[in-house]
């Protein structure tokens, strides 16, 4: 019975560690996505100010590094 309890505690600890990892990576993903969208908006505005045809701005801007 104690073996099962110890195994349960070990598995619970591993699960909590994985949840923390998922939380951190999810937050990092959200921050990266926000940064990407900001950069995309800036690139779109730059292309519009240059007079680039609107129909190709999205393709041009998404192709940037």
CSV table of N, CA and C in Angstrom, one decimal:
chain,number,residue,atom,x,y,z
A,1,UNK,N,0.8,-1.2,0.0
A,1,UNK,CA,0.0,0.0,0.0
A,1,UNK,C,0.9,1.3,0.0
A,2,UNK,N,2.0,1.2,0.7
A,2,UNK,CA,2.8,2.4,0.8
A,2,UNK,C,3.5,2.6,-0.6
A,3,UNK,N,3.8,1.5,-1.3
A,3,UNK,CA,4.4,1.6,-2.6
A,3,UNK,C,3.5,2.4,-3.5
A,4,UNK,N,2.2,2.0,-3.5
A,4,UNK,CA,1.2,2.7,-4.3
A,4,UNK,C,1.1,4.2,-4.0
A,5,UNK,N,1.2,4.5,-2.7
A,5,UNK,CA,1.1,5.9,-2.3
A,5,UNK,C,2.3,6.7,-2.7
A,6,UNK,N,3.5,6.1,-2.6
A,6,UNK,CA,4.8,6.7,-3.1
A,6,UNK,C,4.8,6.9,-4.6
A,7,UNK,N,4.3,5.9,-5.3
A,7,UNK,CA,4.2,6.0,-6.7
A,7,UNK,C,3.2,7.1,-7.1
A,8,UNK,N,2.1,7.2,-6.4
A,8,UNK,CA,1.1,8.2,-6.7
A,8,UNK,C,1.7,9.6,-6.5
A,9,UNK,N,2.4,9.8,-5.4
A,9,UNK,CA,3.1,11.0,-5.1
A,9,UNK,C,4.1,11.4,-6.2
A,10,UNK,N,4.9,10.4,-6.6
A,10,UNK,CA,5.9,10.6,-7.7
A,10,UNK,C,5.2,11.1,-9.0
A,11,UNK,N,4.2,10.4,-9.3
A,11,UNK,CA,3.5,10.7,-10.6
A,11,UNK,C,2.8,12.1,-10.5
A,12,UNK,N,2.3,12.4,-9.3
A,12,UNK,CA,1.7,13.7,-9.1
A,12,UNK,C,2.7,14.8,-9.2
A,13,UNK,N,3.9,14.6,-8.7
A,13,UNK,CA,5.0,15.6,-8.8
A,13,UNK,C,5.4,15.8,-10.2
A,14,UNK,N,5.5,14.7,-11.0
A,14,UNK,CA,5.9,14.8,-12.4
A,14,UNK,C,4.8,15.5,-13.2
A,15,UNK,N,3.6,15.3,-12.8
A,15,UNK,CA,2.5,15.9,-13.5
A,15,UNK,C,2.5,17.4,-13.2
A,16,UNK,N,2.8,17.8,-12.0
A,16,UNK,CA,2.8,19.3,-11.7
A,16,UNK,C,4.0,19.9,-12.4
A,17,UNK,N,5.1,19.2,-12.5
A,17,UNK,CA,6.3,19.8,-13.2
A,17,UNK,C,6.0,20.0,-14.7
A,18,UNK,N,5.3,19.0,-15.3
A,18,UNK,CA,4.9,19.2,-16.7
A,18,UNK,C,3.9,20.3,-16.9
A,19,UNK,N,3.0,20.5,-15.9
A,19,UNK,CA,2.0,21.6,-16.0
A,19,UNK,C,2.7,23.0,-15.9
A,20,UNK,N,3.7,23.0,-15.1
A,20,UNK,CA,4.5,24.3,-15.0
A,20,UNK,C,5.2,24.5,-16.3
A,21,UNK,N,5.8,23.5,-16.9
A,21,UNK,CA,6.5,23.6,-18.2
A,21,UNK,C,5.5,24.1,-19.3
A,22,UNK,N,4.3,23.5,-19.3
A,22,UNK,CA,3.3,24.0,-20.3
A,22,UNK,C,2.9,25.4,-20.0
A,23,UNK,N,2.8,25.8,-18.8
A,23,UNK,CA,2.4,27.2,-18.5
A,23,UNK,C,3.4,28.2,-19.0
A,24,UNK,N,4.7,27.8,-18.7
A,24,UNK,CA,5.8,28.7,-19.2
A,24,UNK,C,5.9,28.8,-20.7
A,25,UNK,N,5.8,27.6,-21.4
A,25,UNK,CA,5.9,27.6,-22.8
A,25,UNK,C,4.7,28.3,-23.5
A,26,UNK,N,3.5,28.1,-22.9
A,26,UNK,CA,2.3,28.8,-23.4
A,26,UNK,C,2.4,30.3,-23.3
A,27,UNK,N,2.9,30.8,-22.2
A,27,UNK,CA,3.1,32.2,-22.0
A,27,UNK,C,4.2,32.8,-23.0
A,28,UNK,N,5.2,32.0,-23.2
A,28,UNK,CA,6.3,32.4,-24.1
A,28,UNK,C,5.7,32.5,-25.5
A,29,UNK,N,4.9,31.5,-25.9
A,29,UNK,CA,4.2,31.4,-27.2
A,29,UNK,C,3.3,32.7,-27.4
A,30,UNK,N,2.6,33.0,-26.4
A,30,UNK,CA,1.7,34.2,-26.5
A,30,UNK,C,2.5,35.5,-26.6
A,31,UNK,N,3.6,35.6,-25.9
A,31,UNK,CA,4.4,36.8,-26.0
A,31,UNK,C,5.0,36.9,-27.4
A,32,UNK,N,5.5,35.7,-27.9
A,32,UNK,CA,6.1,35.7,-29.3
A,32,UNK,C,5.1,36.1,-30.3
A,33,UNK,N,3.8,35.5,-30.2
A,33,UNK,CA,2.8,35.8,-31.1
A,33,UNK,C,2.4,37.3,-31.1
A,34,UNK,N,2.4,37.9,-29.9
A,34,UNK,CA,2.1,39.4,-29.8
A,34,UNK,C,3.2,40.2,-30.5
A,35,UNK,N,4.5,39.8,-30.3
A,35,UNK,CA,5.6,40.5,-30.9
A,35,UNK,C,5.5,40.4,-32.5
A,36,UNK,N,5.1,39.2,-32.9
A,36,UNK,CA,5.0,38.9,-34.4
A,36,UNK,C,3.9,39.8,-35.0
A,37,UNK,N,2.8,39.9,-34.3
A,37,UNK,CA,1.7,40.7,-34.8
A,37,UNK,C,2.0,42.2,-34.8
A,38,UNK,N,2.7,42.6,-33.8
A,38,UNK,CA,3.2,44.0,-33.8
A,38,UNK,C,4.1,44.3,-35.0
A,39,UNK,N,5.1,43.4,-35.2
A,39,UNK,CA,6.0,43.6,-36.3
A,39,UNK,C,5.3,43.5,-37.7
A,40,UNK,N,4.3,42.7,-37.8
A,40,UNK,CA,3.5,42.5,-39.0
A,40,UNK,C,2.7,43.8,-39.3
A,41,UNK,N,2.1,44.4,-38.2
A,41,UNK,CA,1.4,45.6,-38.4
A,41,UNK,C,2.3,46.8,-38.9
A,42,UNK,N,3.5,46.8,-38.3
A,42,UNK,CA,4.4,47.9,-38.7
A,42,UNK,C,4.9,47.7,-40.1
A,43,UNK,N,5.1,46.4,-40.5
A,43,UNK,CA,5.5,46.1,-41.9
A,43,UNK,C,4.4,46.5,-42.9
A,44,UNK,N,3.2,46.2,-42.5
A,44,UNK,CA,2.1,46.5,-43.4
A,44,UNK,C,1.9,48.0,-43.6
A,45,UNK,N,2.1,48.8,-42.5
A,45,UNK,CA,2.0,50.2,-42.6
A,45,UNK,C,3.2,50.8,-43.4
A,46,UNK,N,4.4,50.2,-43.3
A,46,UNK,CA,5.5,50.7,-44.1
A,46,UNK,C,5.2,50.4,-45.6
A,47,UNK,N,4.7,49.3,-45.9
A,47,UNK,CA,4.4,49.0,-47.3
A,47,UNK,C,3.3,49.9,-47.9
A,48,UNK,N,2.3,50.2,-47.0
A,48,UNK,CA,1.2,51.0,-47.5
A,48,UNK,C,1.7,52.5,-47.7
A,49,UNK,N,2.7,52.9,-46.9
A,49,UNK,CA,3.2,54.2,-47.1
A,49,UNK,C,4.1,54.3,-48.3
A,50,UNK,N,4.6,53.2,-48.8
A,50,UNK,CA,5.4,53.1,-50.0
A,50,UNK,C,4.5,53.1,-51.3
A,51,UNK,N,3.2,52.8,-51.1
A,51,UNK,CA,2.3,52.7,-52.2
A,51,UNK,C,2.2,51.4,-52.8
A,52,UNK,N,2.6,50.4,-52.1
A,52,UNK,CA,2.5,49.0,-52.6
A,52,UNK,C,1.1,48.6,-52.7
A,53,UNK,N,0.7,47.9,-53.8
A,53,UNK,CA,-0.7,47.5,-54.0
A,53,UNK,C,-1.2,46.7,-52.8
A,54,UNK,N,-2.3,47.0,-52.3
A,54,UNK,CA,-2.9,46.3,-51.1
A,54,UNK,C,-3.0,44.8,-51.3
A,55,UNK,N,-3.3,44.4,-52.5
A,55,UNK,CA,-3.5,43.0,-52.7
A,55,UNK,C,-2.3,42.1,-52.5
A,56,UNK,N,-1.1,42.7,-52.5
A,56,UNK,CA,0.1,41.9,-52.3
A,56,UNK,C,0.8,42.2,-51.0
A,57,UNK,N,0.3,43.2,-50.2
A,57,UNK,CA,1.0,43.6,-49.0
A,57,UNK,C,1.1,42.4,-48.0
A,58,UNK,N,0.0,41.7,-47.8
A,58,UNK,CA,0.0,40.6,-46.9
A,58,UNK,C,1.1,39.5,-47.2
A,59,UNK,N,1.2,39.2,-48.5
A,59,UNK,CA,2.2,38.2,-48.9
A,59,UNK,C,3.6,38.7,-48.7
A,60,UNK,N,3.8,40.0,-49.0
A,60,UNK,CA,5.2,40.6,-48.8
A,60,UNK,C,5.6,40.6,-47.4
A,61,UNK,N,4.7,41.0,-46.5
A,61,UNK,CA,5.0,41.2,-45.1
A,61,UNK,C,5.1,39.9,-44.4
A,62,UNK,N,4.4,38.9,-44.7
A,62,UNK,CA,4.5,37.6,-44.1
A,62,UNK,C,5.7,36.9,-44.6
A,63,UNK,N,6.3,37.3,-45.7
A,63,UNK,CA,7.5,36.7,-46.2
A,63,UNK,C,8.8,37.3,-45.5
A,64,UNK,N,8.7,38.3,-44.8
A,64,UNK,CA,9.8,38.9,-44.1
A,64,UNK,C,10.3,38.1,-43.0
A,65,UNK,N,11.6,38.2,-42.7
A,65,UNK,CA,12.1,37.5,-41.5
A,65,UNK,C,11.9,38.2,-40.2
